[in-house]
Coordinates of C-alpha atoms in Angstrom, one line a residue:
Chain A
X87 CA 0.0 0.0 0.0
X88 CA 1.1 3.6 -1.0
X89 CA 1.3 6.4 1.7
X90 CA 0.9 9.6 1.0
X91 CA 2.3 11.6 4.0
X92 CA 1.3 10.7 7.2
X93 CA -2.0 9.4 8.3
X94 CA -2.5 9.9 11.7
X95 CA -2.8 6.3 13.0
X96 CA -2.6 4.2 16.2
X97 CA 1.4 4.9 16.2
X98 CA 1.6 8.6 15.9
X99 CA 2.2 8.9 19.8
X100 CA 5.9 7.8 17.8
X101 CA 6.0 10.9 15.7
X102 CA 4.8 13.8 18.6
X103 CA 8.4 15.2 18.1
X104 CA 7.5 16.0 14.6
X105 CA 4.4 18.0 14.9
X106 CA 6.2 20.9 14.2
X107 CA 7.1 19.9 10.9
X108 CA 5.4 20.4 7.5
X109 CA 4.7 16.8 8.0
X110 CA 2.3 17.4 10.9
X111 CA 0.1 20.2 8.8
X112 CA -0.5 18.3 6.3
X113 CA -1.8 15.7 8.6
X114 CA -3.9 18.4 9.9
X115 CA -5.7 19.1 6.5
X116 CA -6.1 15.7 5.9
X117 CA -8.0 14.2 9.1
X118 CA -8.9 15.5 12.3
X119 CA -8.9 12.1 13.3
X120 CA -8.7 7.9 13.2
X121 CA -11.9 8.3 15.2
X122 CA -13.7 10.5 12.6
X123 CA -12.0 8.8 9.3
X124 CA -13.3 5.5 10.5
X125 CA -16.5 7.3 11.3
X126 CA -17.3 8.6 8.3
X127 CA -15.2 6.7 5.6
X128 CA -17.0 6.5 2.4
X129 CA -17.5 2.9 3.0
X130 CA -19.2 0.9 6.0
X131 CA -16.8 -0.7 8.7
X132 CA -17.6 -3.4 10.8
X133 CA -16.1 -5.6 13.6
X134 CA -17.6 -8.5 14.7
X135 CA -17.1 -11.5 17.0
X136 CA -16.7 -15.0 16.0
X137 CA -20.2 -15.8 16.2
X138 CA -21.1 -12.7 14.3
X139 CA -22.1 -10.7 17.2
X140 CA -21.7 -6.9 15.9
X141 CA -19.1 -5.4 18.3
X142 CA -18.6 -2.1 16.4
X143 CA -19.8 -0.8 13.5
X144 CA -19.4 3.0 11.7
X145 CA -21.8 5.7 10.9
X146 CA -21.4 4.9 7.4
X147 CA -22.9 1.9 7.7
X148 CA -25.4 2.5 10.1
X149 CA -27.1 5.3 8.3
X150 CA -27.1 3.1 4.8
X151 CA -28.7 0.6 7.3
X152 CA -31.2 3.4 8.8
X153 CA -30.5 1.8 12.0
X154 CA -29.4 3.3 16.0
X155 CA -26.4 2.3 17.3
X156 CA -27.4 1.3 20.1
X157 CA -29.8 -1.4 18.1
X158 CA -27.3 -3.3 16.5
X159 CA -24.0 -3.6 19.0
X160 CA -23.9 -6.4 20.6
X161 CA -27.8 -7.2 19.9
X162 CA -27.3 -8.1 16.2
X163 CA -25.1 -10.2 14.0
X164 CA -23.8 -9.2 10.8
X165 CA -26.1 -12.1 9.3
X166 CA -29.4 -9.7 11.0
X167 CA -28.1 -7.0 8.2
X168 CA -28.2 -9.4 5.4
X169 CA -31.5 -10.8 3.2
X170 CA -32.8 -13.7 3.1
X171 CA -30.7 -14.6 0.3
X172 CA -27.6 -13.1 1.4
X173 CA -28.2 -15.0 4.6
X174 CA -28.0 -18.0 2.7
X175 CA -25.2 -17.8 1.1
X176 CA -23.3 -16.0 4.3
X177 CA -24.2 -19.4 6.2
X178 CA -23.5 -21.9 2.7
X179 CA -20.0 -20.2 1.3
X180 CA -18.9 -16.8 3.0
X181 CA -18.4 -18.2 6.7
X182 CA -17.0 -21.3 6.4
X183 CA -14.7 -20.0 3.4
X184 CA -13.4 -17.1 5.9
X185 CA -13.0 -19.7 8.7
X186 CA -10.5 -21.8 5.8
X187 CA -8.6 -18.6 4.0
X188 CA -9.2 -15.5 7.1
X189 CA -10.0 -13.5 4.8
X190 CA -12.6 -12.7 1.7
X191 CA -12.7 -10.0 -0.6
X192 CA -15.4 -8.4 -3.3
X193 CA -18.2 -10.6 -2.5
X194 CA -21.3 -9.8 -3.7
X195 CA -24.7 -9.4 -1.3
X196 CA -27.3 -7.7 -0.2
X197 CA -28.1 -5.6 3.0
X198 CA -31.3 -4.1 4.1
X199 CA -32.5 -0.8 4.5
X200 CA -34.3 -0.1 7.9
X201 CA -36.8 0.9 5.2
X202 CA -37.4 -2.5 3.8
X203 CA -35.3 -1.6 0.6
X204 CA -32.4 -3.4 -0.7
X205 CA -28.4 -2.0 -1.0
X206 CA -26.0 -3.9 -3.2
X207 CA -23.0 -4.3 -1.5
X208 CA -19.2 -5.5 -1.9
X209 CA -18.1 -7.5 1.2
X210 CA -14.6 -8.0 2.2
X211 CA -13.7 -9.5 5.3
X212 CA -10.6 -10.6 7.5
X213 CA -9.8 -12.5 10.8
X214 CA -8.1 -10.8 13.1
X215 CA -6.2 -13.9 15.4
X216 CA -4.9 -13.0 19.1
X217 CA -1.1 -13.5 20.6
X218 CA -1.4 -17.3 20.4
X219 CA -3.0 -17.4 17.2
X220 CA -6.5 -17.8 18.0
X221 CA -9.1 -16.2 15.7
X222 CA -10.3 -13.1 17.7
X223 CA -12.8 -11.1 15.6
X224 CA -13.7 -10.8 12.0
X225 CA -13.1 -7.1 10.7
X226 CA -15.2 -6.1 7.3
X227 CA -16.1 -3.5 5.2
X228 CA -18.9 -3.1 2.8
X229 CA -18.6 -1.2 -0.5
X230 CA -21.6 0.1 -1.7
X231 CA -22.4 -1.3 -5.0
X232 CA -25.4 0.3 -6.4
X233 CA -23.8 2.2 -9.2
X234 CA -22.3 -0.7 -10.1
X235 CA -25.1 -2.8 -9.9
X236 CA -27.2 -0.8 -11.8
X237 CA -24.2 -0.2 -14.6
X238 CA -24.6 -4.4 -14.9
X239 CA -28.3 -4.3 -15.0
X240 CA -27.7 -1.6 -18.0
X241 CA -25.7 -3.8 -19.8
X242 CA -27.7 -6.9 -19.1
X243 CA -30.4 -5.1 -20.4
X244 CA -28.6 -3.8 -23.5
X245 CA -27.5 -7.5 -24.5
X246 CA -31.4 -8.6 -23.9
X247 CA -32.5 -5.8 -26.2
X248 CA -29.7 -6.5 -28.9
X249 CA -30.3 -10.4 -28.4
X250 CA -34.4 -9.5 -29.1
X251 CA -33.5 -7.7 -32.4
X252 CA -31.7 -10.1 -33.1
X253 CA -33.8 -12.7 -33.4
X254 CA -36.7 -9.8 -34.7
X255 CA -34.1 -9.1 -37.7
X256 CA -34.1 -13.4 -38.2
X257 CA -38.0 -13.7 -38.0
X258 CA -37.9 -10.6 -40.6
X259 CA -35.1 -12.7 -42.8
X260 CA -37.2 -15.8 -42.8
X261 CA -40.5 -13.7 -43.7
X262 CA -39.1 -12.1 -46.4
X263 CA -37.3 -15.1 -48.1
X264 CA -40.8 -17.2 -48.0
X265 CA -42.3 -13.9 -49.8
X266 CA -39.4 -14.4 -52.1
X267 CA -39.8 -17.8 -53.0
X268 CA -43.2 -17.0 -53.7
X269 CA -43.1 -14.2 -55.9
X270 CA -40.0 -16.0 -57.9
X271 CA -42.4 -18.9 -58.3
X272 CA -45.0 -16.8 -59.6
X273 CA -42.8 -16.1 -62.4
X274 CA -42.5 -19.8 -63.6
X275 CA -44.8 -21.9 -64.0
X276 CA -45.1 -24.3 -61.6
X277 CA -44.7 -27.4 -63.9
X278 CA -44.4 -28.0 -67.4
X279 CA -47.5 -28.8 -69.3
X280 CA -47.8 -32.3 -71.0
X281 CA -48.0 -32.1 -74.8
X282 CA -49.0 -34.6 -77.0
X283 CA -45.6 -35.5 -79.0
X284 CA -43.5 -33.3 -77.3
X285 CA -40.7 -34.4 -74.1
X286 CA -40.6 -31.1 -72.3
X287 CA -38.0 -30.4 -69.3
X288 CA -36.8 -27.4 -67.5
X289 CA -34.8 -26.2 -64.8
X290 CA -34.2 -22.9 -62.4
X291 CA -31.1 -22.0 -60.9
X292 CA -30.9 -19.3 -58.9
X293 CA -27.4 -17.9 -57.7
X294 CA -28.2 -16.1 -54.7
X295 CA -31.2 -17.0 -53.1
X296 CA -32.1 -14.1 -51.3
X297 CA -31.9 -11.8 -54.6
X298 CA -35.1 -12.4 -57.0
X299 CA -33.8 -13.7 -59.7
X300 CA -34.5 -12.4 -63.9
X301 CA -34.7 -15.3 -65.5
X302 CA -37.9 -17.2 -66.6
X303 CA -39.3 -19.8 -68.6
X304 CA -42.8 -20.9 -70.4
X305 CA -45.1 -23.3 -71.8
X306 CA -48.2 -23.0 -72.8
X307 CA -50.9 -24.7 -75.8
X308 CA -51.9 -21.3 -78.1
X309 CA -54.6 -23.2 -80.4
X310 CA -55.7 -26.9 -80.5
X311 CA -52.5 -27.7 -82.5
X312 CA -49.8 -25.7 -81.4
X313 CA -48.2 -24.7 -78.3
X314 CA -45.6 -21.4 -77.7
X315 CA -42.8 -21.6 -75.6
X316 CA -40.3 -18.7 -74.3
X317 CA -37.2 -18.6 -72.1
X318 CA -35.0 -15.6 -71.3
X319 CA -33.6 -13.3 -68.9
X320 CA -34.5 -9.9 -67.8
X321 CA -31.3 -7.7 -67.0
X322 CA -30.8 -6.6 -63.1
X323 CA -32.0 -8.3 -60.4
X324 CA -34.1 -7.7 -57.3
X325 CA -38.0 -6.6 -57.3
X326 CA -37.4 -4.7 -59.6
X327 CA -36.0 -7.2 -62.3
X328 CA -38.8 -9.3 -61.0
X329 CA -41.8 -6.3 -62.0
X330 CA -40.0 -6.8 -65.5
X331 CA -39.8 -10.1 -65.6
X332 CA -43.4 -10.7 -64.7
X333 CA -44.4 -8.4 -67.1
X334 CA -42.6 -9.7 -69.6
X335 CA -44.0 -13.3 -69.3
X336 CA -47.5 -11.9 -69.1
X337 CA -46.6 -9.8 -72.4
X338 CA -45.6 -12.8 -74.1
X339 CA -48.5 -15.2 -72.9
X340 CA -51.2 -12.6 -74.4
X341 CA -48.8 -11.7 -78.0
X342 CA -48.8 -15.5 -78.5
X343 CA -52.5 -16.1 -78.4
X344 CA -53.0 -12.2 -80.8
X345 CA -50.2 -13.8 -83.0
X346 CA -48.4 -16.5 -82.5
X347 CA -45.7 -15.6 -85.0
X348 CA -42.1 -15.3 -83.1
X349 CA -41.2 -11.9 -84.6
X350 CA -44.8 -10.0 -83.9
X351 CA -44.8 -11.3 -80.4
X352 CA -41.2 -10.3 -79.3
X353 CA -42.2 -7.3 -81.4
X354 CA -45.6 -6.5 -79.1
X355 CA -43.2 -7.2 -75.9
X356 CA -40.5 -4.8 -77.0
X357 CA -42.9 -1.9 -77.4
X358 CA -44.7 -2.8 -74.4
X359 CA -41.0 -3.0 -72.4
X360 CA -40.0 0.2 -74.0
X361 CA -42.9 2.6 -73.4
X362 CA -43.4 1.0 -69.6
X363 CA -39.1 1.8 -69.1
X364 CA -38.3 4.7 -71.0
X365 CA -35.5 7.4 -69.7
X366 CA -32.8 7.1 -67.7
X367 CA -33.5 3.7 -65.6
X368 CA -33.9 1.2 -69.0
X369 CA -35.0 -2.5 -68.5
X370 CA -34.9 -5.2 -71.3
X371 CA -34.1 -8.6 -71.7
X372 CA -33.1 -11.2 -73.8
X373 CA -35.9 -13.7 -74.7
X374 CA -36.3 -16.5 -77.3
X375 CA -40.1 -17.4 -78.2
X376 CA -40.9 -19.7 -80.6
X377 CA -44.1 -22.2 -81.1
X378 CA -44.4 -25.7 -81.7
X379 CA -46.4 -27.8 -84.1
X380 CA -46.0 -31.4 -83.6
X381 CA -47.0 -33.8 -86.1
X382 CA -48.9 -37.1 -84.4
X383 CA -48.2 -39.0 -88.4
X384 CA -44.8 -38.3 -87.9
X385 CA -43.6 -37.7 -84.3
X386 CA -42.0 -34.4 -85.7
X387 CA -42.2 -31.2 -84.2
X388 CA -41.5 -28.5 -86.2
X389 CA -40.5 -25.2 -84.4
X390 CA -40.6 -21.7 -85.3
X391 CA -38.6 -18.9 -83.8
X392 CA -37.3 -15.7 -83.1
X393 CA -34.5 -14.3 -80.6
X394 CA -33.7 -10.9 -79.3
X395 CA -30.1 -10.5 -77.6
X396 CA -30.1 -14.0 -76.3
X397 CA -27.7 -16.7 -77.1
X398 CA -28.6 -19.1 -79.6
X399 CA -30.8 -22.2 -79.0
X400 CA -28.9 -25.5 -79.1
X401 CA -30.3 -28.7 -81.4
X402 CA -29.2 -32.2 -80.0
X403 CA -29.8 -34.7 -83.2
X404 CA -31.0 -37.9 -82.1
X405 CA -28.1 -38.9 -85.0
X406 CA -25.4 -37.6 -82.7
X407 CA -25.5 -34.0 -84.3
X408 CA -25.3 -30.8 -82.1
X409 CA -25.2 -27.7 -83.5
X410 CA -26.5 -23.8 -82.3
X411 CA -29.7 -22.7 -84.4
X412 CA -28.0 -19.2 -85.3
X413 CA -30.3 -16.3 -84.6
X414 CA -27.9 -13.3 -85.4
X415 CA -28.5 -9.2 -85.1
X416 CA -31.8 -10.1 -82.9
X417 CA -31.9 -6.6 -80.4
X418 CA -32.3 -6.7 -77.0
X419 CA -35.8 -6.4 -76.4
X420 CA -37.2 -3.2 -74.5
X421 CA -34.3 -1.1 -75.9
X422 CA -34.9 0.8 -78.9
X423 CA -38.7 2.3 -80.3
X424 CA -38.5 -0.3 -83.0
X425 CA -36.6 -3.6 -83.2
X426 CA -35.4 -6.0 -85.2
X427 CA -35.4 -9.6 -84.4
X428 CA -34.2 -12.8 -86.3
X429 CA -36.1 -15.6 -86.4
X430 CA -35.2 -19.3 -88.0
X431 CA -37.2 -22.4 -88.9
X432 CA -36.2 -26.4 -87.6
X433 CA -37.7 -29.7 -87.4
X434 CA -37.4 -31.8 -84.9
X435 CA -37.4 -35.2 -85.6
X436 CA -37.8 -38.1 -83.5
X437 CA -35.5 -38.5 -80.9
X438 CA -33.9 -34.2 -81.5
X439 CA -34.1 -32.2 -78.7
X440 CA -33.9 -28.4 -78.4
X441 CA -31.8 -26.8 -75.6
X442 CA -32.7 -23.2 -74.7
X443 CA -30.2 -21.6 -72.1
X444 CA -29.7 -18.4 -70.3
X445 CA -25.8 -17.1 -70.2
X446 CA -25.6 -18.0 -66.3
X447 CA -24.6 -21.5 -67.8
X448 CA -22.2 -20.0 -70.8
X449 CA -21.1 -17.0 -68.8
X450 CA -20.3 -19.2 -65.4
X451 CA -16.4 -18.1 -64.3
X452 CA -14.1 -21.4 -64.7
X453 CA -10.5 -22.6 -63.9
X454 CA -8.6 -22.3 -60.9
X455 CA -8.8 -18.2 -60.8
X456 CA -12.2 -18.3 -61.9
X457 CA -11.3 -16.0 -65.0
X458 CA -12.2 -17.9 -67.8
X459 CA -15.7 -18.4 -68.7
X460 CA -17.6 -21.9 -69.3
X461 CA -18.5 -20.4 -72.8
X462 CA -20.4 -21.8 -76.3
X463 CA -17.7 -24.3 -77.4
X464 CA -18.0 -25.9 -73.9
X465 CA -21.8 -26.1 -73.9
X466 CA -21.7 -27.3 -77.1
X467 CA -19.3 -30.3 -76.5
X468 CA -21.3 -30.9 -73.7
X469 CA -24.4 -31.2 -75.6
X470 CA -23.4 -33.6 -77.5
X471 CA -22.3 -35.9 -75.5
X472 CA -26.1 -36.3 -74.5
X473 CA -27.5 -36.1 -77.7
X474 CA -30.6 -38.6 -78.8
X475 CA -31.2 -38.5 -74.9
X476 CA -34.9 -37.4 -73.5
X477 CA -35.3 -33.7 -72.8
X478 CA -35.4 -34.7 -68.9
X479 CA -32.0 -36.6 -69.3
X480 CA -30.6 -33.5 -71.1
X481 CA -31.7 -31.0 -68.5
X482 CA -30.8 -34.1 -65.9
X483 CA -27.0 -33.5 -67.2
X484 CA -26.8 -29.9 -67.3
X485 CA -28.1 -29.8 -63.1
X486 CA -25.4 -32.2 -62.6
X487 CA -23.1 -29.5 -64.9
X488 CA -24.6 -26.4 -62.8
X489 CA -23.8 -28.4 -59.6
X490 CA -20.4 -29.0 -60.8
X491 CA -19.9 -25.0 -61.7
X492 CA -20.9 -24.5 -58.2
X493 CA -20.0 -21.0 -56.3
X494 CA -18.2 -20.2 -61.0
X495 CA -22.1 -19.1 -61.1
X496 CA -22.1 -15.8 -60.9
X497 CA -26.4 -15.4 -62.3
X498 CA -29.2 -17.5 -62.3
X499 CA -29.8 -20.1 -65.0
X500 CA -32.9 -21.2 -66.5
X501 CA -32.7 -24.4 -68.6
X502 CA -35.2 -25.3 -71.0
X503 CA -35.2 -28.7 -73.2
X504 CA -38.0 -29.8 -76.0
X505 CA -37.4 -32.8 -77.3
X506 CA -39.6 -35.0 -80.3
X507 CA -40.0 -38.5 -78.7
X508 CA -38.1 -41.0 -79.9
X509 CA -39.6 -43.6 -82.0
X510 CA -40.7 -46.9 -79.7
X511 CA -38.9 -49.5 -82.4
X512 CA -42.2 -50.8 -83.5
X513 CA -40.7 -54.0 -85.0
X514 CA -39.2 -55.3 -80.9
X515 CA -42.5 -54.5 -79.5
X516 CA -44.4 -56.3 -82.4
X517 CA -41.8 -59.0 -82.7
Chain B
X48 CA -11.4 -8.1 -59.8
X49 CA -10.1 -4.7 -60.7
X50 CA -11.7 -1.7 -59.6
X51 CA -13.5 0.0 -62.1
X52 CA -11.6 3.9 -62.8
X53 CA -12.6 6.2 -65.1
X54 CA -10.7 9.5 -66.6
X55 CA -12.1 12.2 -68.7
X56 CA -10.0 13.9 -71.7
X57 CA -11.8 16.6 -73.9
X58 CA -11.4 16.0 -77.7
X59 CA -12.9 18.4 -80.1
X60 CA -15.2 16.1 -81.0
X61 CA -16.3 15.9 -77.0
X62 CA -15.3 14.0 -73.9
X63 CA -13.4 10.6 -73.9
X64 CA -14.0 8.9 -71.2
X65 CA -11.4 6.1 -70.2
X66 CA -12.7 3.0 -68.5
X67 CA -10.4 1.1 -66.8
X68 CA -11.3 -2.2 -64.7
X69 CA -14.3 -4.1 -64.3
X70 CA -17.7 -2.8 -65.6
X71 CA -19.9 -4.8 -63.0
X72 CA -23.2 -5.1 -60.6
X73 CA -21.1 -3.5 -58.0
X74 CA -19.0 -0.7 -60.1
X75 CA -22.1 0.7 -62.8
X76 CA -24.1 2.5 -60.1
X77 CA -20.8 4.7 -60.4
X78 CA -21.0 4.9 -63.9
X79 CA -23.7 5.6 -64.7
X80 CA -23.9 8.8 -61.9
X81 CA -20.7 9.4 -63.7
X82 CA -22.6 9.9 -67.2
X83 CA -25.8 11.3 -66.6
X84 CA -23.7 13.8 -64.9
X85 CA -22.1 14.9 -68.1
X86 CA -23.4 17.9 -70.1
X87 CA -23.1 17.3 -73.9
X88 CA -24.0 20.3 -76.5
X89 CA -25.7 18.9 -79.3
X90 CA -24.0 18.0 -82.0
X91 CA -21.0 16.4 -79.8
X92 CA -19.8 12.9 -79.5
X93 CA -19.1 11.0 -76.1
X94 CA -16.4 8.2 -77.0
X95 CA -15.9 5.6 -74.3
X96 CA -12.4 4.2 -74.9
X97 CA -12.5 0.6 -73.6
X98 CA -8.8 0.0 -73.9
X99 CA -8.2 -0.7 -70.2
X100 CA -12.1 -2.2 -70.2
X101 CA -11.2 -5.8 -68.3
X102 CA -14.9 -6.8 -67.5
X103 CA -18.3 -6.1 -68.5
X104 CA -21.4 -7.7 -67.2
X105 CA -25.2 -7.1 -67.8
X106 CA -25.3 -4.1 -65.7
X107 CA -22.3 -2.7 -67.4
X108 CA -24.3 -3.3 -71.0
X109 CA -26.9 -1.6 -69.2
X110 CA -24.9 1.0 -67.9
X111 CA -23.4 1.6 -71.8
X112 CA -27.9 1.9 -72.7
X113 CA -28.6 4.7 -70.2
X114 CA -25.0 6.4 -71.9
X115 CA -26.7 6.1 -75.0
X116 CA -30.4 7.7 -74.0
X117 CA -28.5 10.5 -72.2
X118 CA -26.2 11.5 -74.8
X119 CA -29.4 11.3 -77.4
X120 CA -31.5 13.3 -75.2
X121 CA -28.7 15.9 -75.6
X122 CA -29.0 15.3 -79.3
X123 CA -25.4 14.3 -79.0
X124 CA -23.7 11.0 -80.1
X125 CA -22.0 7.8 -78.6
X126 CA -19.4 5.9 -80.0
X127 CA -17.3 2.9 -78.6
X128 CA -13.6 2.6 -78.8
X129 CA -11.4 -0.2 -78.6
X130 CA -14.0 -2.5 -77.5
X131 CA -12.1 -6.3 -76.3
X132 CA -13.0 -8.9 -77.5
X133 CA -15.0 -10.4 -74.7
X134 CA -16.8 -7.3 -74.4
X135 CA -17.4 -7.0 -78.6
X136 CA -18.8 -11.3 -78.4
X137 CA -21.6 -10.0 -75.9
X138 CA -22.4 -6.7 -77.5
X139 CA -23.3 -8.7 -80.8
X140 CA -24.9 -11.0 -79.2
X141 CA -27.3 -8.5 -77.7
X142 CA -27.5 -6.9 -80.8
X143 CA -25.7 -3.5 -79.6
X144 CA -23.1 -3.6 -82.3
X145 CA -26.0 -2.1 -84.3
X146 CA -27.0 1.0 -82.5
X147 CA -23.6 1.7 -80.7
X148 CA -20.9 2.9 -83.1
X149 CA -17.8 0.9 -82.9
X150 CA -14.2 2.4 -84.0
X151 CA -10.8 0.1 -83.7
X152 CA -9.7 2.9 -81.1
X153 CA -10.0 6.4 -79.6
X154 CA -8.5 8.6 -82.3
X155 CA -10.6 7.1 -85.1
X156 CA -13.4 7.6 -82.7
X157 CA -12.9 11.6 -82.4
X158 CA -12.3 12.1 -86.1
X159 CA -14.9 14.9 -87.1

């Protein structure tokens, strides 16, 4: 312990020869006396028998107690002062671990207020043993500890009310993610129809889940003998890629039944896209829409179509053959006033299958540094190693491809496969 | 992934704006602040010069659309320069080689 000058103290009958010094006056200004220091310390003091008999206690203490003197010496035991709980623990840890150690320091407990109320206290106590080394009375004093107490109860109180919005900001996570899932579902449709003479496939991909995804996909019968499909991708994401998006498929459902020819419906959707996102926030996309005619004499399907900015569609031969169906200079659609698309003309015959993509596939990073890009030549290789396979084996492939991409997808894909049956060979099943 | 930088030169024709780094989700919010904020006098040409042009995504084709509605609002003109090749592949596949003029590099795209 540091001294700072001299305290006055049970010795200073010693230092009487020095009270002329500059020593003695600044003893002076700092306490009158031992007496009135332990009086009035700014913490309680209390001495105590054995048994806990109170044998002197300050005026510190007694006024935080609200209690006489004369009421507590040698009528009550330090126990009297504490609560219920504080008793407890007193009787269960304090005592006996003072009787081991002889001493205890900065234990927490409770004293009460003549009033009825409650003071958090600091306890620290210490045996003080006689000439032989007998335990002769337990000297303690008591810290009050409301400030601190009530500095705990802030921050226990602060970590309940960051732990609540916490779990408030999860709920509101979740909530939003199921509204999510819902509006992105109401951009698809929720399964493929089934068409006479046609395999039909399809498969969504989104690369963040939490981000509403521009891509989309459809299929729907436009008169008793046709049916149109479309697949593309709205650029942006977010609601507000989704707004296009779901305009966009609703655009294109309502062109195709008006006119089902490719180029007048991606025409009707481009004016539509334009006038609704003119100025200085554009929205487009690239779509392919095309309609299918299959023929129940033949088992072929013959398809017409038209693109605007999207990569070309991909034919799988059933003979082995892969190769893109080229539709160059088609415009993004929503971009300009007036637009031009291209459109282009196959049959499918039994056992082809058309592949429609969007560029999450062909654009997906590759290679170690993730630089390179998956790209056509890739996609095409890849094709045909799976063609004169079944639309749902084709798109079965490509999920396994996606999965293999993994974290090199940057957007979502959308995967859309049409295929003409294969033939059942007539002359095994007749045989 | 390179940060996307940008520097402005004045030709006689009218700004050149360098693009440097990646033209992405994250870096065309900047861009395109960067030029709607440019005044253009009718008549003028804003060149981009893609030289240093390592990335471009579908926001940054965007980002190159709402360049091309603000210079025309101005009654002023676009023009690309240098465009690479990964860029050039998705710009004609989107069909924007058709309505964005395309010059080999910025000095042919500031002759009068």
């Amino acid at each position: 312990m540091c001294r700072i000058g001299q305290e006055p103290g049970p010795h200073d009958a010693d230092n009487e020869d020095d009270e002329e010094g500059p020593t003695a006056a600044f003893a002076a200004l700092l306490e009158d006396s031992v007496e009135e220091l332990y009086e009035n310390a700014p913490c309680g003091y209390l001495s105590t028998l054995m048994d806990g008999t109170i044998a002197k206690i300050n005026g510190t203490l007694l006024a935080w107690l609200g209690q006489e003197r004369d009421a507590v010496v040698g009528r009550m035991r330090f126990t009297d002062l504490l609560t219920v709980g504080g008793k407890l623990y007193h009787e269960t840890h304090f005592s006996p671990l003072l009787r081991m150690q002889g001493e205890l320091s900065g234990i927490a407990l409770e004293i009460k207020e003549a009033g009825g109320g409650r003071i958090p206290v600091l306890v620290s106590s210490v045996v003080k043993h006689g000439g032989g080394g007998e335990p002769q009375l337990i000297r303690t004093t008591v810290f009050d500890a409301r400030d601190r107490r009530a500095y705990e109860e802030e921050l226990l109180g602060a970590r309940k009310a960051a732990e609540q919005a916490r779990k408030e900001a999860e709920a509101d996570r979740a909530r939003l993610q199921d509204a999510l899932a819902v509006l992105q579902q109401s951009l698809l449709p929720d399964s493929l129809p089934s068409v006479p003479g046609l395999d039909a496939a399809a498969h969504y991909r989104t690369a963040s889940p939490d981000r509403l995804g521009g891509d989309f996909y459809d299929l729907f019968p436009i008169d008793a003998d046709r049916f149109a499909f479309f697949l593309g991708d709205v650029c942006g994401k977010g609601p507000q890629a989704a707004a296009v998006t779901s305009l966009t498929r609703y655009t294109l459902r309502a062109a195709a039944v008006h006119d089902p020819d490719p180029v007048s419906a991606l025409t009707t959707l481009n004016q539509v896209l334009h006038e609704r996102y003119t100025g200085g926030d554009p929205r487009y996309c690239t779509t392919i829409f095309g309609t299918l005619a299959p023929d129940p004499a033949t088992g072929r399907v013959t398809v017409h179509l038209a693109a605007g900015g999207h990569p070309p569609a991909l034919v799988l031969r059933g003979n082995g053959k892969t190769e893109y169906l080229p539709t160059p200079g088609g415009l993004l659609v929503g971009v300009l006033p007036t637009a031009t698309f291209t459109a282009a003309t196959t049959v499918l015959e039994p056992g082809d299958t058309l592949l429609l993509y969007t560029d999450g596939l062909t654009e997906a990073r590759t290679g170690d540094d993730r630089t390179a890009l998956y790209g056509d030549e890739a996609l095409l290789d890849f094709a045909a190693d799976h063609a004169g396979r079944s639309a749902q084996d084709v798109i079965q492939a490509l999920t396994g491809l996606l999965d293999d991409l993994g974290d090199g997808l940057d957007d979502d894909t959308a995967l859309l496969a049409l295929g003409a049956p294969a033939l059942t060979p007539r002359t095994e099943a007749t045989a | 992934m390179n940060p996307l930088q940008t520097t402005i030169r004045h030709a006689p024709t009218g700004p050149v704006l360098e693009v440097n780094g990646d033209l992405d989700y994250t870096s065309a919010g900047e861009f395109r602040a960067l030029i709607t904020a440019l005044t253009l006098q009718p008549g003028q040409r804003l060149v981009l010069d893609l030289t240093g042009l390592e990335f471009c995504d579908s926001s940054g084709i965007t980002a190159m659309i709402v360049a091309r509605n603000h210079v025309h609002a101005a009654d002023a003109d676009i023009a690309l320069a240098a465009v690479p090749d990964h860029t050039l592949r998705v710009l004609r596949m989107v069909g924007l080689d058709q309505i964005l003029a395309l010059h080999p590099d910025s000095e042919a795209a500031t002759r009068p």
